[in-house]
mmCIF file of C-alpha atoms in Angstrom:
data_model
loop_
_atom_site.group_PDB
_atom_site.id
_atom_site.type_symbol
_atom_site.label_atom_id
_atom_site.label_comp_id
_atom_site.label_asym_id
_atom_site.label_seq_id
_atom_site.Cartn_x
_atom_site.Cartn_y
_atom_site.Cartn_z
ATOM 1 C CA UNK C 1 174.283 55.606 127.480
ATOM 2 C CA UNK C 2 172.661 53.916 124.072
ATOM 3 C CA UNK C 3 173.753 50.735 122.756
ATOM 4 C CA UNK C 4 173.351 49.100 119.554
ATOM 5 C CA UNK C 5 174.036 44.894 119.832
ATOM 6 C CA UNK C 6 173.917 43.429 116.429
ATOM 7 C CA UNK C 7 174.046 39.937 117.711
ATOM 8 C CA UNK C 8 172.125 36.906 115.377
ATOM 9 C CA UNK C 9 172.533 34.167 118.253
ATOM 10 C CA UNK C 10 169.710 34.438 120.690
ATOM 11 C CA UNK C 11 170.951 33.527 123.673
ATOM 12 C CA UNK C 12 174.399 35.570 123.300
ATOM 13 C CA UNK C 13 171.873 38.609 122.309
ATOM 14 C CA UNK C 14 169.847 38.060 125.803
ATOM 15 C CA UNK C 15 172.587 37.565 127.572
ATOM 16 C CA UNK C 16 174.758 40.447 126.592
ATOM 17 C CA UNK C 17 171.409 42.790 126.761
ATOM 18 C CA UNK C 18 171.096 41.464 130.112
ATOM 19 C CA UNK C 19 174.330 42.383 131.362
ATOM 20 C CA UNK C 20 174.507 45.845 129.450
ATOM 21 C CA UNK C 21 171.181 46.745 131.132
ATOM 22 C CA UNK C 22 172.459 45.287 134.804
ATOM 23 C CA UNK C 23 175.875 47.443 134.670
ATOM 24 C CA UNK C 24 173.436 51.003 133.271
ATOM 25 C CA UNK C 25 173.305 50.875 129.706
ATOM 26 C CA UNK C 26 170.206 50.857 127.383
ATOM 27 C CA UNK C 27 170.792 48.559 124.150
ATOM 28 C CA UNK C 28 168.813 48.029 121.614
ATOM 29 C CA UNK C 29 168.740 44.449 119.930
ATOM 30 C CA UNK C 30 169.354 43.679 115.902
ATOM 31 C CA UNK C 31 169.492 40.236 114.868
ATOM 32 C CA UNK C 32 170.288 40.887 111.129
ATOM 33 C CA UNK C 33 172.727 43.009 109.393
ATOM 34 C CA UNK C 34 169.700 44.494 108.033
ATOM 35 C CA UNK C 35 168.128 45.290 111.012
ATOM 36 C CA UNK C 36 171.084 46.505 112.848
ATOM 37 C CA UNK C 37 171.988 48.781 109.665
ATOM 38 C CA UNK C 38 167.886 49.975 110.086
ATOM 39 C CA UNK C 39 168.809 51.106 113.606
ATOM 40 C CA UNK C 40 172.266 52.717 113.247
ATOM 41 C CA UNK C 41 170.362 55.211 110.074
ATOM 42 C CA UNK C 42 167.012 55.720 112.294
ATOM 43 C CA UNK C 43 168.524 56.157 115.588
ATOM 44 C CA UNK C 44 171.356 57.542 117.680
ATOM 45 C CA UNK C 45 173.753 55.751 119.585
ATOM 46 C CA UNK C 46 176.590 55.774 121.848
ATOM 47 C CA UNK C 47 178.691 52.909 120.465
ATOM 48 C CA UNK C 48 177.737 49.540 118.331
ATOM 49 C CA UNK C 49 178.551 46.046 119.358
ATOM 50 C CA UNK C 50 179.168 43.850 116.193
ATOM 51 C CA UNK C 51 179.087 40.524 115.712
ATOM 52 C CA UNK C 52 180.931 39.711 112.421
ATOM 53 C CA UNK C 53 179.494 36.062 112.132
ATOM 54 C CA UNK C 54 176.384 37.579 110.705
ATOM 55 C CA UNK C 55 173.810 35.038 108.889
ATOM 56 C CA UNK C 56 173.679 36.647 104.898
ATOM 57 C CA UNK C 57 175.254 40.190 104.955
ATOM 58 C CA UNK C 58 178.443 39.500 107.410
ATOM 59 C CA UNK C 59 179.240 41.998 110.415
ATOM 60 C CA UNK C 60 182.295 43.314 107.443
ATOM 61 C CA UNK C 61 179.696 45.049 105.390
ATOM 62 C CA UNK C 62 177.890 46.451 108.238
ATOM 63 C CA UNK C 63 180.922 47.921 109.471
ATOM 64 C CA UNK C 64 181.684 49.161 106.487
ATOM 65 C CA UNK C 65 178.264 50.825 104.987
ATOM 66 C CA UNK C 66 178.034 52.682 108.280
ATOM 67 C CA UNK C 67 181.846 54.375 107.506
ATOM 68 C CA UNK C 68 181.267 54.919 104.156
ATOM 69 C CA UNK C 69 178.006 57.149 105.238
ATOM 70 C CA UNK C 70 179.940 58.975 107.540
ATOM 71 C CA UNK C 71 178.668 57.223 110.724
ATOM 72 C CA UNK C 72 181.507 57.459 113.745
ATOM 73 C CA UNK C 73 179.593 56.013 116.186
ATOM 74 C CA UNK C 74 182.270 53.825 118.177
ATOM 75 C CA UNK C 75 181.966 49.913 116.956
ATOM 76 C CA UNK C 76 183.554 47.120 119.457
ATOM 77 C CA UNK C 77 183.492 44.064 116.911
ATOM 78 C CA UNK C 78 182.701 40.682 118.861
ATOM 79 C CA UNK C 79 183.384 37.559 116.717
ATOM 80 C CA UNK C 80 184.761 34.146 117.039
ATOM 81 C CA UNK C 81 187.771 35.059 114.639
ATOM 82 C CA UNK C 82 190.764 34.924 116.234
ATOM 83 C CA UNK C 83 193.240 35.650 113.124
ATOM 84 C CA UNK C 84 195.150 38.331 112.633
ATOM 85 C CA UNK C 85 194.214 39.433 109.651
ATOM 86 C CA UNK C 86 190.810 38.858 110.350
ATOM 87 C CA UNK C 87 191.369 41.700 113.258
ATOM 88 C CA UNK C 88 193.778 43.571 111.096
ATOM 89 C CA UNK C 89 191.046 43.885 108.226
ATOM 90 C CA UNK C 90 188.524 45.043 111.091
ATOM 91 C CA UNK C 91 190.464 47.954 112.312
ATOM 92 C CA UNK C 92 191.489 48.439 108.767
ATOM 93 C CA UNK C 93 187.847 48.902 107.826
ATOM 94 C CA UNK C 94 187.019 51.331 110.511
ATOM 95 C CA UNK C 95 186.018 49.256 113.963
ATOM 96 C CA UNK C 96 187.268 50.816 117.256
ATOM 97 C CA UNK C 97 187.956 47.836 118.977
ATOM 98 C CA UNK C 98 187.828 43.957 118.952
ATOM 99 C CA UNK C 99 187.242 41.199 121.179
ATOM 100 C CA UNK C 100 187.720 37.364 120.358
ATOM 101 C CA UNK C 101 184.859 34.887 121.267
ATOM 102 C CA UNK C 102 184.477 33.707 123.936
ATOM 103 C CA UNK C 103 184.881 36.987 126.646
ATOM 104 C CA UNK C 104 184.808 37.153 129.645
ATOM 105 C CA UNK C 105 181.691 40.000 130.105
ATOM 106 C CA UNK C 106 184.051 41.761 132.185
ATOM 107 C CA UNK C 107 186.491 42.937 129.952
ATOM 108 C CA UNK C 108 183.972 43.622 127.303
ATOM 109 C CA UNK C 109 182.878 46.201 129.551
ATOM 110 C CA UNK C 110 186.186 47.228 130.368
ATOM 111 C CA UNK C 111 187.160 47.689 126.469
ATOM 112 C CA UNK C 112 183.144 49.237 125.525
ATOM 113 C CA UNK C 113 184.221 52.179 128.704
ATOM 114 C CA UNK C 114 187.578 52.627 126.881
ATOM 115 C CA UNK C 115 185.952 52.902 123.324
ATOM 116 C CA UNK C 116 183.316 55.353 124.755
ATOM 117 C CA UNK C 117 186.238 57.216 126.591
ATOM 118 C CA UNK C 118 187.803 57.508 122.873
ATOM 119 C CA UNK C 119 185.167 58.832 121.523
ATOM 120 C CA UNK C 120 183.969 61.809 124.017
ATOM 121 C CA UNK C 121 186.622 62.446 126.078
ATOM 122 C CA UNK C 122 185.194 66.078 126.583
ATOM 123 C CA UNK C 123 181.973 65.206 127.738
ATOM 124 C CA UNK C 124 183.410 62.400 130.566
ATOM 125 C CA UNK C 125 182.784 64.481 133.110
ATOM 126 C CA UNK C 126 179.970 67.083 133.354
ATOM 127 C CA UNK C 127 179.836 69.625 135.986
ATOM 128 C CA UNK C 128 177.123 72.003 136.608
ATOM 129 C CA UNK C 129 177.048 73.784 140.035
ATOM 130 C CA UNK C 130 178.188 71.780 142.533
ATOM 131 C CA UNK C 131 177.168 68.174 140.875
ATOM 132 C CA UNK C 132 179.292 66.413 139.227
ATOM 133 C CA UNK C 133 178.756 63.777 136.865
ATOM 134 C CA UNK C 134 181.679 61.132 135.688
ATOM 135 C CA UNK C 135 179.565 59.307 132.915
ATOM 136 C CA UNK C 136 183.109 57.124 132.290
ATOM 137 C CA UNK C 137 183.127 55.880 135.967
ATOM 138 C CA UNK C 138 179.041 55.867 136.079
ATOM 139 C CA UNK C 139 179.589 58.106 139.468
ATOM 140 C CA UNK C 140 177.708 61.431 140.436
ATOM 141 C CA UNK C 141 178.467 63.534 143.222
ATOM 142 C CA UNK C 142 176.511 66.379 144.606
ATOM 143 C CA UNK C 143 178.189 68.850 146.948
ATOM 144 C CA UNK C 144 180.608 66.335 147.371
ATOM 145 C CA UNK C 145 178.364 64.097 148.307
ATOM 146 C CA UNK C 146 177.686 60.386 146.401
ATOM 147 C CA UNK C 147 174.291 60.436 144.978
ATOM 148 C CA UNK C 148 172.941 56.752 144.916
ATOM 149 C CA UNK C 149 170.987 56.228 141.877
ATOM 150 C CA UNK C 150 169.838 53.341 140.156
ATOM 151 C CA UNK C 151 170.898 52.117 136.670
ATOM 152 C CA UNK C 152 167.810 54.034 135.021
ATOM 153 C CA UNK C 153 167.964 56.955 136.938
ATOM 154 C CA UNK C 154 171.841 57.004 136.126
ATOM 155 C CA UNK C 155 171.169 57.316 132.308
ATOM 156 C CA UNK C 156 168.988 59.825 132.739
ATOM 157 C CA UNK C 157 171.079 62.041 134.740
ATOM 158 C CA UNK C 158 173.955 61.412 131.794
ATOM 159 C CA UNK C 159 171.455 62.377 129.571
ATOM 160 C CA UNK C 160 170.561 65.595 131.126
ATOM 161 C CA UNK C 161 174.209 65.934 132.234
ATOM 162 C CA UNK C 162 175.547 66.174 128.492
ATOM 163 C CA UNK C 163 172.769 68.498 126.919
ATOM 164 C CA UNK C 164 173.052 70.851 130.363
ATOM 165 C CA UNK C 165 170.878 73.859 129.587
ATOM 166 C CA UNK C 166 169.007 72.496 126.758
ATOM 167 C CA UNK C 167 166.058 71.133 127.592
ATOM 168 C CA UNK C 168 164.503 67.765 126.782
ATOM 169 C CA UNK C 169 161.212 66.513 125.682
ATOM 170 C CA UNK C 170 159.801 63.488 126.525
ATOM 171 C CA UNK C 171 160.058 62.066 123.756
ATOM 172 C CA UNK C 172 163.629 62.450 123.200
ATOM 173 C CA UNK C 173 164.107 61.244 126.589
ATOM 174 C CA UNK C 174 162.170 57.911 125.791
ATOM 175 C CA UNK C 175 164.430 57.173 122.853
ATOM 176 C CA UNK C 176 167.648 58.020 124.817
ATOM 177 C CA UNK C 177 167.171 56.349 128.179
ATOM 178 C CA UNK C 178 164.860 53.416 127.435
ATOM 179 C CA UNK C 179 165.288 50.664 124.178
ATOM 180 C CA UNK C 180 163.301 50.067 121.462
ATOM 181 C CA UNK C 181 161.008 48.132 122.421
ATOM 182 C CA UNK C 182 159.500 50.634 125.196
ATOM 183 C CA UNK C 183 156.136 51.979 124.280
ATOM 184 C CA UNK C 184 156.189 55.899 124.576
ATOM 185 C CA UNK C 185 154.409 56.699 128.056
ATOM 186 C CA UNK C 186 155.219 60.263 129.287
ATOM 187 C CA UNK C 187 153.675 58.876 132.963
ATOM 188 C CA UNK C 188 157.096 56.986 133.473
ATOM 189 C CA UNK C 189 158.926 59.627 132.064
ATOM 190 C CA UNK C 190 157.732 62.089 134.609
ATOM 191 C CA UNK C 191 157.838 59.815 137.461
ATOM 192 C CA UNK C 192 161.370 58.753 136.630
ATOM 193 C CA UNK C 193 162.399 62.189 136.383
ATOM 194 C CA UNK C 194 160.768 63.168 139.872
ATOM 195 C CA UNK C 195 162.715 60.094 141.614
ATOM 196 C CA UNK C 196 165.631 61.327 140.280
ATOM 197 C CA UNK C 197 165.214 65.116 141.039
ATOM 198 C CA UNK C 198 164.340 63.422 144.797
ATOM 199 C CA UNK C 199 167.796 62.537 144.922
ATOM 200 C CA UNK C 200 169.809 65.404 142.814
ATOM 201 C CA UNK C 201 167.715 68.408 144.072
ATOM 202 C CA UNK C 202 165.657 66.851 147.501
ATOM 203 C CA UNK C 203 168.273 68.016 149.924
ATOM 204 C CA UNK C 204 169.972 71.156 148.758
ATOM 205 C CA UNK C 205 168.343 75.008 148.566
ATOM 206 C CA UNK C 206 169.501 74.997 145.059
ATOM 207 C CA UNK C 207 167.359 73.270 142.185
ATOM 208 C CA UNK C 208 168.980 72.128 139.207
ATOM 209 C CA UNK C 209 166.043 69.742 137.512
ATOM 210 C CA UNK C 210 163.189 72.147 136.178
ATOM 211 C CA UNK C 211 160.304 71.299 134.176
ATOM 212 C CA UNK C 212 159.865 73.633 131.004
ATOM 213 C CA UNK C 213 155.997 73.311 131.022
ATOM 214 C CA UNK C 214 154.726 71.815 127.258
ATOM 215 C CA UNK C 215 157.985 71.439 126.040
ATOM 216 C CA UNK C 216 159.726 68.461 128.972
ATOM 217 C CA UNK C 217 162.812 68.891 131.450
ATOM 218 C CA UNK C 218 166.200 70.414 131.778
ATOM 219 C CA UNK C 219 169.168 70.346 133.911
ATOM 220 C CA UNK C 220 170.563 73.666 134.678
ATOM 221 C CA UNK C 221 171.718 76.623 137.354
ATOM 222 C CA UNK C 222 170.046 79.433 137.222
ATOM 223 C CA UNK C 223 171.349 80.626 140.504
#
């Protein structure tokens, strides 16, 4: 899954895309309210983590521009603000959840699962043949057996997971599964697709990861 952090102190911003990255998620890092507003109109995400103690334009008027266009994404506000009102006027003004300063990283994670939960419920678990994929629980099974992939390799088979049958260009799979500040190369692409078809497909007569050739990869059973 795709993160946006819109996070203006440095060390909070390395730290929490340190420990999104560690636990399987790919995040993307704004410093401004700019910036972050840049990223949420030119890219797609999963959910949004916003500070509100934003330098200039506050965390408030991010999370309201994006509303007002229409954006749903799922936002889990992060601020130092304990008051009610100050959470009341949050929720008020669209945010899904919100978590008072300091956090234990923990619970953050517990409460960015819920939000995402919220948000797709449908698309939690994903089963085509016999795999199974629980994107909520970051779990995939194969036959009934666990399939023991890395953080990476996890996003990818999410990504595959929840556009089953459609296939996927490289491309799109660079901007899903890897941040911004990865330089397009479809060599990594292709190699992190064949350590992950090692694992889903290497062991079992049916084949569920095919390349489309010219146009990139997609999951499906065409048993």
């Amino acid at each position: 899954m795709k993160l946006l952090v819109i996070e203006d102190d440095r060390r909070t911003a390395l730290q929490l895309d340190r420990g999104l990255t560690e636990s399987g998620f790919t995040a993307d890092v704004a410093s401004t309210a700019s910036d972050g507003l840049h990223l949420a109109r030119t890219r797609q995400y999963d959910a949004i983590l916003l500070d509100l103690g934003l330098p200039g334009r506050d965390g408030w008027s991010v999370l309201e521009s994006l509303r007002e266009a229409g954006d749903r994404t799922p936002v889990l506000c992060l601020t130092a603000r304990d008051a009610v009102d100050d959470r009341v006027r949050g929720l008020d003004l669209g945010a899904d959840d919100y978590l008072v300063k300091p956090y234990a990283f923990a619970e953050l994670l517990a409460r960015l699962r819920a939000v995402l939960r919220r948000g797709d419920r449908a698309s939690d678990v994903v089963t085509v043949a016999d795999l199974r994929v629980d994107i909520a629980a970051r779990r995939a099974h194969r036959g009934g057996v666990p399939l023991d992939l890395r953080p990476k390799e996890f996003a990818l088979l999410a990504l595959f997971a929840r556009r089953s049958g459609h296939v996927l260009s490289r491309a799109t799979i660079v901007d899903r599964v890897w941040d911004a500040s990865f330089e397009y190369d479809s060599n990594v692409v292709d190699v992190q697709v064949k350590r992950l078809r090692d694992k889903v497909d290497g062991q079992f007569p049916v084949k569920l990861i095919h390349t489309i050739r010219g146009a990139g990869y997609v999951l499906e059973d065409r048993g």
